[in-house]
Short mmCIF file of C-alpha atoms (C1' of nucleotides) in Angstrom, two decimals:
data_model
loop_
_atom_site.label_atom_id
_atom_site.label_comp_id
_atom_site.label_asym_id
_atom_site.label_seq_id
_atom_site.Cartn_x
_atom_site.Cartn_y
_atom_site.Cartn_z
CA MET A 21 132.85 -121.26 23.84
CA THR A 22 130.29 -122.64 21.38
CA VAL A 23 129.44 -126.33 21.11
CA THR A 24 127.40 -127.48 18.11
CA THR A 25 125.71 -130.86 17.83
CA TRP A 26 124.57 -131.99 14.40
CA ASN A 27 123.30 -135.28 13.02
CA VAL A 28 124.63 -134.92 9.47
CA ASN A 29 123.04 -138.11 8.04
CA SER A 30 126.20 -139.20 6.19
CA ILE A 31 129.32 -137.05 6.32
CA ARG A 32 130.17 -138.11 2.78
CA ALA A 33 126.81 -137.09 1.31
CA ARG A 34 126.95 -133.89 3.39
CA ARG A 35 130.61 -133.06 2.77
CA GLU A 36 130.17 -129.66 1.12
CA ARG A 37 127.37 -128.60 3.48
CA VAL A 38 129.44 -129.59 6.48
CA LEU A 39 132.54 -127.73 5.33
CA THR A 40 130.52 -124.64 4.46
CA PHE A 41 128.87 -124.74 7.88
CA LEU A 42 132.19 -125.02 9.69
CA GLU A 43 133.70 -122.23 7.65
CA ARG A 44 130.79 -119.81 8.15
CA ARG A 45 129.72 -120.57 11.74
CA ALA A 46 133.10 -121.66 13.09
CA PRO A 47 131.88 -123.28 16.32
CA ASP A 48 134.64 -124.05 18.81
CA VAL A 49 133.51 -127.63 19.34
CA VAL A 50 131.36 -129.83 17.10
CA CYS A 51 129.67 -133.15 17.81
CA PHE A 52 128.67 -135.01 14.65
CA GLN A 53 126.36 -138.01 14.53
CA GLU A 54 125.51 -140.51 11.78
CA LEU A 55 128.78 -140.30 9.89
CA LYS A 56 127.69 -143.53 8.15
CA CYS A 57 131.26 -144.40 7.23
CA VAL A 58 134.52 -145.72 8.63
CA ASP A 59 137.12 -143.36 10.09
CA SER A 60 139.26 -143.29 6.94
CA GLU A 61 136.34 -141.95 4.86
CA VAL A 62 135.77 -138.90 7.05
CA PRO A 63 137.11 -135.78 5.21
CA ARG A 64 139.62 -135.24 7.98
CA GLU A 65 142.15 -133.12 6.10
CA ALA A 66 139.52 -130.68 4.83
CA ILE A 67 138.18 -130.26 8.37
CA GLU A 68 141.66 -129.89 9.86
CA ALA A 69 142.38 -127.20 7.25
CA LEU A 70 139.56 -125.18 8.83
CA GLY A 71 141.37 -125.26 12.15
CA TYR A 72 139.96 -128.30 13.93
CA GLN A 73 141.34 -131.31 15.66
CA VAL A 74 139.27 -134.34 14.67
CA ALA A 75 138.40 -137.44 16.70
CA THR A 76 136.22 -140.08 15.08
CA PHE A 77 134.48 -143.31 15.98
CA GLY A 78 133.20 -144.46 12.62
CA GLN A 79 131.39 -147.54 11.41
CA LYS A 80 130.60 -148.87 7.97
CA THR A 81 127.12 -147.93 6.67
CA TYR A 82 125.49 -147.03 10.00
CA ASN A 83 126.00 -144.81 13.04
CA GLY A 84 129.40 -143.21 13.58
CA VAL A 85 130.24 -140.10 15.64
CA ALA A 86 132.96 -137.46 15.71
CA ILE A 87 134.15 -134.59 17.88
CA LEU A 88 135.86 -131.57 16.34
CA SER A 89 137.65 -128.95 18.41
CA ARG A 90 139.63 -125.78 17.83
CA LEU A 91 141.28 -126.25 21.22
CA PRO A 92 143.26 -129.35 22.19
CA MET A 93 141.27 -132.47 23.02
CA GLU A 94 142.31 -134.66 25.91
CA ASP A 95 141.22 -138.07 27.17
CA VAL A 96 139.39 -139.07 24.01
CA VAL A 97 137.44 -142.27 24.65
CA ARG A 98 134.71 -144.21 22.93
CA ILE A 99 131.40 -144.39 24.77
CA GLN A 100 129.78 -147.82 24.61
CA PRO A 101 127.11 -148.38 27.26
CA LEU A 102 126.58 -152.03 26.31
CA VAL A 103 129.28 -154.67 26.27
CA ASP A 104 130.18 -156.29 22.95
CA ASP A 105 128.09 -153.73 21.08
CA PRO A 106 129.37 -153.27 17.50
CA GLN A 107 127.48 -150.00 17.06
CA ALA A 108 129.58 -146.80 17.09
CA ARG A 109 127.39 -144.35 18.97
CA GLY A 110 129.47 -142.41 21.47
CA LEU A 111 132.70 -140.45 21.88
CA ALA A 112 133.98 -138.21 24.65
CA ALA A 113 136.77 -135.65 24.98
CA THR A 114 137.85 -133.00 27.47
CA ILE A 115 138.25 -129.53 25.98
CA ASP A 116 139.39 -126.57 28.09
CA GLY A 117 138.22 -128.37 31.22
CA LEU A 118 134.81 -129.29 29.81
CA ARG A 119 133.98 -132.97 29.36
CA VAL A 120 132.08 -133.21 26.06
CA VAL A 121 130.17 -136.41 25.32
CA CYS A 122 128.89 -136.86 21.76
CA LEU A 123 126.04 -139.38 21.44
CA TYR A 124 123.99 -140.94 18.70
CA CYS A 125 121.36 -142.69 20.78
CA PRO A 126 119.45 -145.59 19.23
CA ASN A 127 116.34 -144.89 17.18
CA GLY A 128 114.25 -147.64 18.68
CA GLY A 129 112.40 -148.90 15.63
CA GLU A 130 108.91 -150.17 16.36
CA LEU A 131 107.57 -150.30 19.90
CA ASN A 132 107.44 -154.11 19.98
CA SER A 133 110.85 -154.64 18.37
CA ASP A 134 114.28 -155.77 19.52
CA LYS A 135 115.51 -152.31 18.54
CA TYR A 136 113.21 -150.73 21.10
CA GLN A 137 114.51 -153.01 23.85
CA TYR A 138 118.06 -152.25 22.71
CA LYS A 139 117.34 -148.53 23.03
CA LEU A 140 116.04 -148.86 26.58
CA ALA A 141 118.96 -151.06 27.61
CA TRP A 142 121.42 -148.68 25.94
CA TYR A 143 120.03 -145.79 27.97
CA ASP A 144 120.16 -147.85 31.16
CA GLY A 145 123.84 -148.54 30.50
CA LEU A 146 124.48 -144.91 29.63
CA VAL A 147 123.22 -143.69 33.00
CA GLU A 148 125.70 -145.93 34.81
CA LEU A 149 128.51 -145.05 32.42
CA LEU A 150 128.02 -141.30 32.92
CA ARG A 151 127.34 -141.40 36.66
CA PRO A 152 131.05 -140.93 37.57
CA ALA A 153 131.39 -138.04 35.09
CA VAL A 154 128.93 -135.61 36.68
CA GLY A 155 131.40 -134.43 39.31
CA ALA A 156 133.15 -132.18 36.78
CA PRO A 157 131.85 -129.79 34.11
CA LEU A 158 129.92 -131.96 31.66
CA ALA A 159 128.01 -131.43 28.42
CA VAL A 160 126.29 -134.45 26.89
CA CYS A 161 125.45 -133.49 23.33
CA GLY A 162 123.82 -135.31 20.49
CA ASP A 163 120.86 -136.95 18.85
CA PHE A 164 119.01 -138.52 21.75
CA ASN A 165 116.12 -139.78 19.61
CA ILE A 166 113.73 -138.79 22.40
CA ALA A 167 111.41 -135.78 22.43
CA PRO A 168 111.36 -134.89 26.15
CA ALA A 169 107.84 -133.45 26.30
CA ASP A 170 104.73 -132.97 24.19
CA LEU A 171 105.88 -129.43 23.39
CA ASP A 172 108.77 -131.08 21.55
CA CYS A 173 106.47 -132.87 19.07
CA TYR A 174 104.42 -131.23 16.30
CA ASP A 175 101.52 -133.63 16.84
CA PRO A 176 101.61 -135.07 20.36
CA VAL A 177 98.12 -136.55 20.00
CA GLY A 178 98.89 -138.36 16.77
CA TRP A 179 102.28 -139.47 18.10
CA ALA A 180 101.10 -140.47 21.57
CA GLY A 181 102.89 -143.58 22.77
CA GLN A 182 105.00 -143.95 19.62
CA THR A 183 108.76 -144.37 19.47
CA LEU A 184 110.64 -141.16 20.33
CA VAL A 185 107.86 -139.94 22.64
CA SER A 186 106.83 -143.10 24.53
CA VAL A 187 106.70 -143.10 28.32
CA PRO A 188 109.49 -145.70 28.82
CA GLU A 189 111.82 -143.66 26.61
CA ARG A 190 111.02 -140.41 28.39
CA GLU A 191 111.61 -142.21 31.69
CA ARG A 192 115.08 -143.20 30.49
CA LEU A 193 115.87 -139.62 29.56
CA ALA A 194 114.58 -138.47 32.95
CA ARG A 195 116.84 -140.99 34.71
CA LEU A 196 119.81 -139.67 32.75
CA MET A 197 118.94 -136.11 33.72
CA SER A 198 118.48 -137.15 37.35
CA LEU A 199 122.28 -137.44 37.45
CA GLY A 200 122.20 -133.66 37.63
CA LEU A 201 121.87 -132.74 33.97
CA HIS A 202 119.65 -130.03 32.52
CA ASP A 203 118.15 -129.59 29.05
CA ALA A 204 120.03 -126.45 28.00
CA PHE A 205 117.49 -125.40 25.37
CA ARG A 206 114.62 -125.54 27.86
CA LEU A 207 116.57 -123.44 30.33
CA VAL A 208 116.81 -120.58 27.86
CA ALA A 209 113.45 -121.16 26.11
CA PRO A 210 111.00 -122.70 28.60
CA THR A 211 107.91 -122.51 26.40
CA THR A 212 109.26 -122.25 22.86
CA ARG A 213 108.08 -124.79 20.27
CA GLN A 214 111.26 -125.44 18.32
CA PHE A 215 112.17 -128.62 16.50
CA THR A 216 115.57 -129.96 15.47
CA TRP A 217 114.48 -132.75 13.11
CA TRP A 218 111.94 -132.76 10.30
CA ASP A 219 110.99 -135.79 8.20
CA TYR A 220 112.17 -135.77 4.58
CA ARG A 221 108.78 -137.21 3.71
CA GLY A 222 105.61 -135.18 3.34
CA ALA A 223 107.39 -131.79 3.22
CA GLY A 224 107.86 -132.01 6.97
CA PHE A 225 110.25 -129.06 7.10
CA ASP A 226 108.07 -126.75 5.02
CA ARG A 227 105.12 -127.57 7.28
CA ASP A 228 107.30 -127.31 10.41
CA GLU A 229 106.20 -130.81 11.35
CA GLY A 230 109.14 -131.98 13.42
CA LEU A 231 110.51 -133.11 16.73
CA ARG A 232 113.08 -131.73 19.18
CA ILE A 233 115.36 -134.70 19.69
CA ASP A 234 118.85 -133.15 19.52
CA HIS A 235 119.94 -131.84 22.89
CA HIS A 236 122.69 -130.48 25.10
CA LEU A 237 122.40 -131.88 28.62
CA ILE A 238 124.60 -129.87 30.97
CA ASN A 239 125.38 -130.03 34.67
CA ASP A 240 125.39 -127.15 37.14
CA PRO A 241 128.93 -125.85 36.51
CA VAL A 242 128.00 -125.51 32.84
CA VAL A 243 124.55 -124.06 33.54
CA ARG A 244 126.33 -121.22 35.32
CA ARG A 245 128.11 -120.42 32.05
CA LEU A 246 125.02 -120.76 29.83
CA ASN A 247 124.35 -117.84 27.50
CA ASP A 248 122.06 -119.28 24.81
CA VAL A 249 121.07 -122.27 22.71
CA THR A 250 120.35 -121.72 19.02
CA VAL A 251 118.88 -124.07 16.42
CA GLU A 252 120.47 -123.32 13.07
CA VAL A 253 117.27 -123.88 11.12
CA ASP A 254 118.56 -122.42 7.85
CA THR A 255 120.98 -125.33 7.60
CA ARG A 256 117.94 -127.63 7.19
CA GLU A 257 116.81 -125.75 4.08
CA GLY A 258 117.19 -126.99 0.54
CA LYS A 259 117.57 -130.23 -1.32
CA GLU A 260 120.93 -131.38 0.01
CA ALA A 261 120.18 -130.90 3.71
CA SER A 262 120.41 -133.40 6.54
CA ASP A 263 117.04 -134.07 8.13
CA HIS A 264 118.47 -132.62 11.39
CA ALA A 265 119.44 -129.01 12.04
CA PRO A 266 122.58 -128.17 14.03
CA VAL A 267 122.00 -126.99 17.60
CA THR A 268 124.57 -124.73 19.23
CA LEU A 269 125.29 -124.20 22.92
CA HIS A 270 126.77 -120.78 23.76
CA LEU A 271 128.84 -120.65 26.97
CA ARG A 272 130.58 -117.82 28.75
CA ASP A 273 134.25 -118.27 29.52
CA ALA A 274 134.92 -120.46 32.52
"C1'" DA B 26 97.17 -149.95 6.69
"C1'" DT B 27 100.90 -148.25 3.91
"C1'" DG B 28 104.14 -145.18 1.92
"C1'" DG B 29 105.95 -140.61 1.68
"C1'" DC B 30 112.16 -139.46 1.35
"C1'" DG B 31 117.12 -140.05 1.66
"C1'" DT B 32 121.30 -142.91 2.19
"C1'" DC B 33 123.86 -147.16 1.96
"C1'" DC B 34 125.31 -151.42 -0.29
"C1'" DG B 35 126.15 -153.05 -4.50
"C1'" DA B 36 124.01 -154.02 -8.73
"C1'" DG B 37 118.09 -155.98 -6.92
"C1'" DG B 38 115.59 -154.08 -3.99
"C1'" DG B 39 116.02 -154.28 1.05
"C1'" DA B 40 117.58 -152.23 5.48
"C1'" DC B 41 117.37 -148.36 8.18
"C1'" DG B 42 116.21 -144.02 9.93
"C1'" DA B 43 112.50 -141.11 13.21
#
DNA sequence: ATGGCGTCCGAGGGACGA
């Protein structure tokens, strides 16, 4: 089974790229983030024609997530760590016995902003929300908007303490992983410098100035099935690309 | 210190992203 996570930065603006990706790579499961549209504007029929079931949690203008699956999806639920939160950032489904959680974690804005506090609180809520889920095979996939370590940042000195690498954010990610989750990419590539996001500005991709912020966090039953994690860097190339590359988890059969 | 670039909304430029 392959599980791809990809922040598409607008499924409408990325429509052709997304469909081409699905057709050529044909992952079994896909977690999309930043749909940036309501459910009815997702190109559902075109995706279904490629052999996928589609579950969406959209929102006008901002956020929005989806899970696609070639196999049947069960127990599809929205993931909202904070009560009365209008932001559509999480969706979960069980596929062939694997609980897949698709997340678009908050960006965090400036360090001294309400958005930063929202991000920390959102993570705090997420840990409690996912705590009951770690007893069964679990893969938490998405744009976490946190680079776990300095190796995951092209300029850790220049970025020190900034949003996406700050100590309080990394502590939140560590608390989430303390539920028994492992960074799948780091398991297969302990010392590799590989980014998943590059800024549109300043030719970030051409300079390979990026961050690794898109992750698959998997628990022990899934670690035992882990074959590989690949970053589909070529999908970031060209003028019409999302600023994130897809990241694919490769699992052996259960 | 600020803007770089891309997308959205909606008809201007501002909000937002990371």
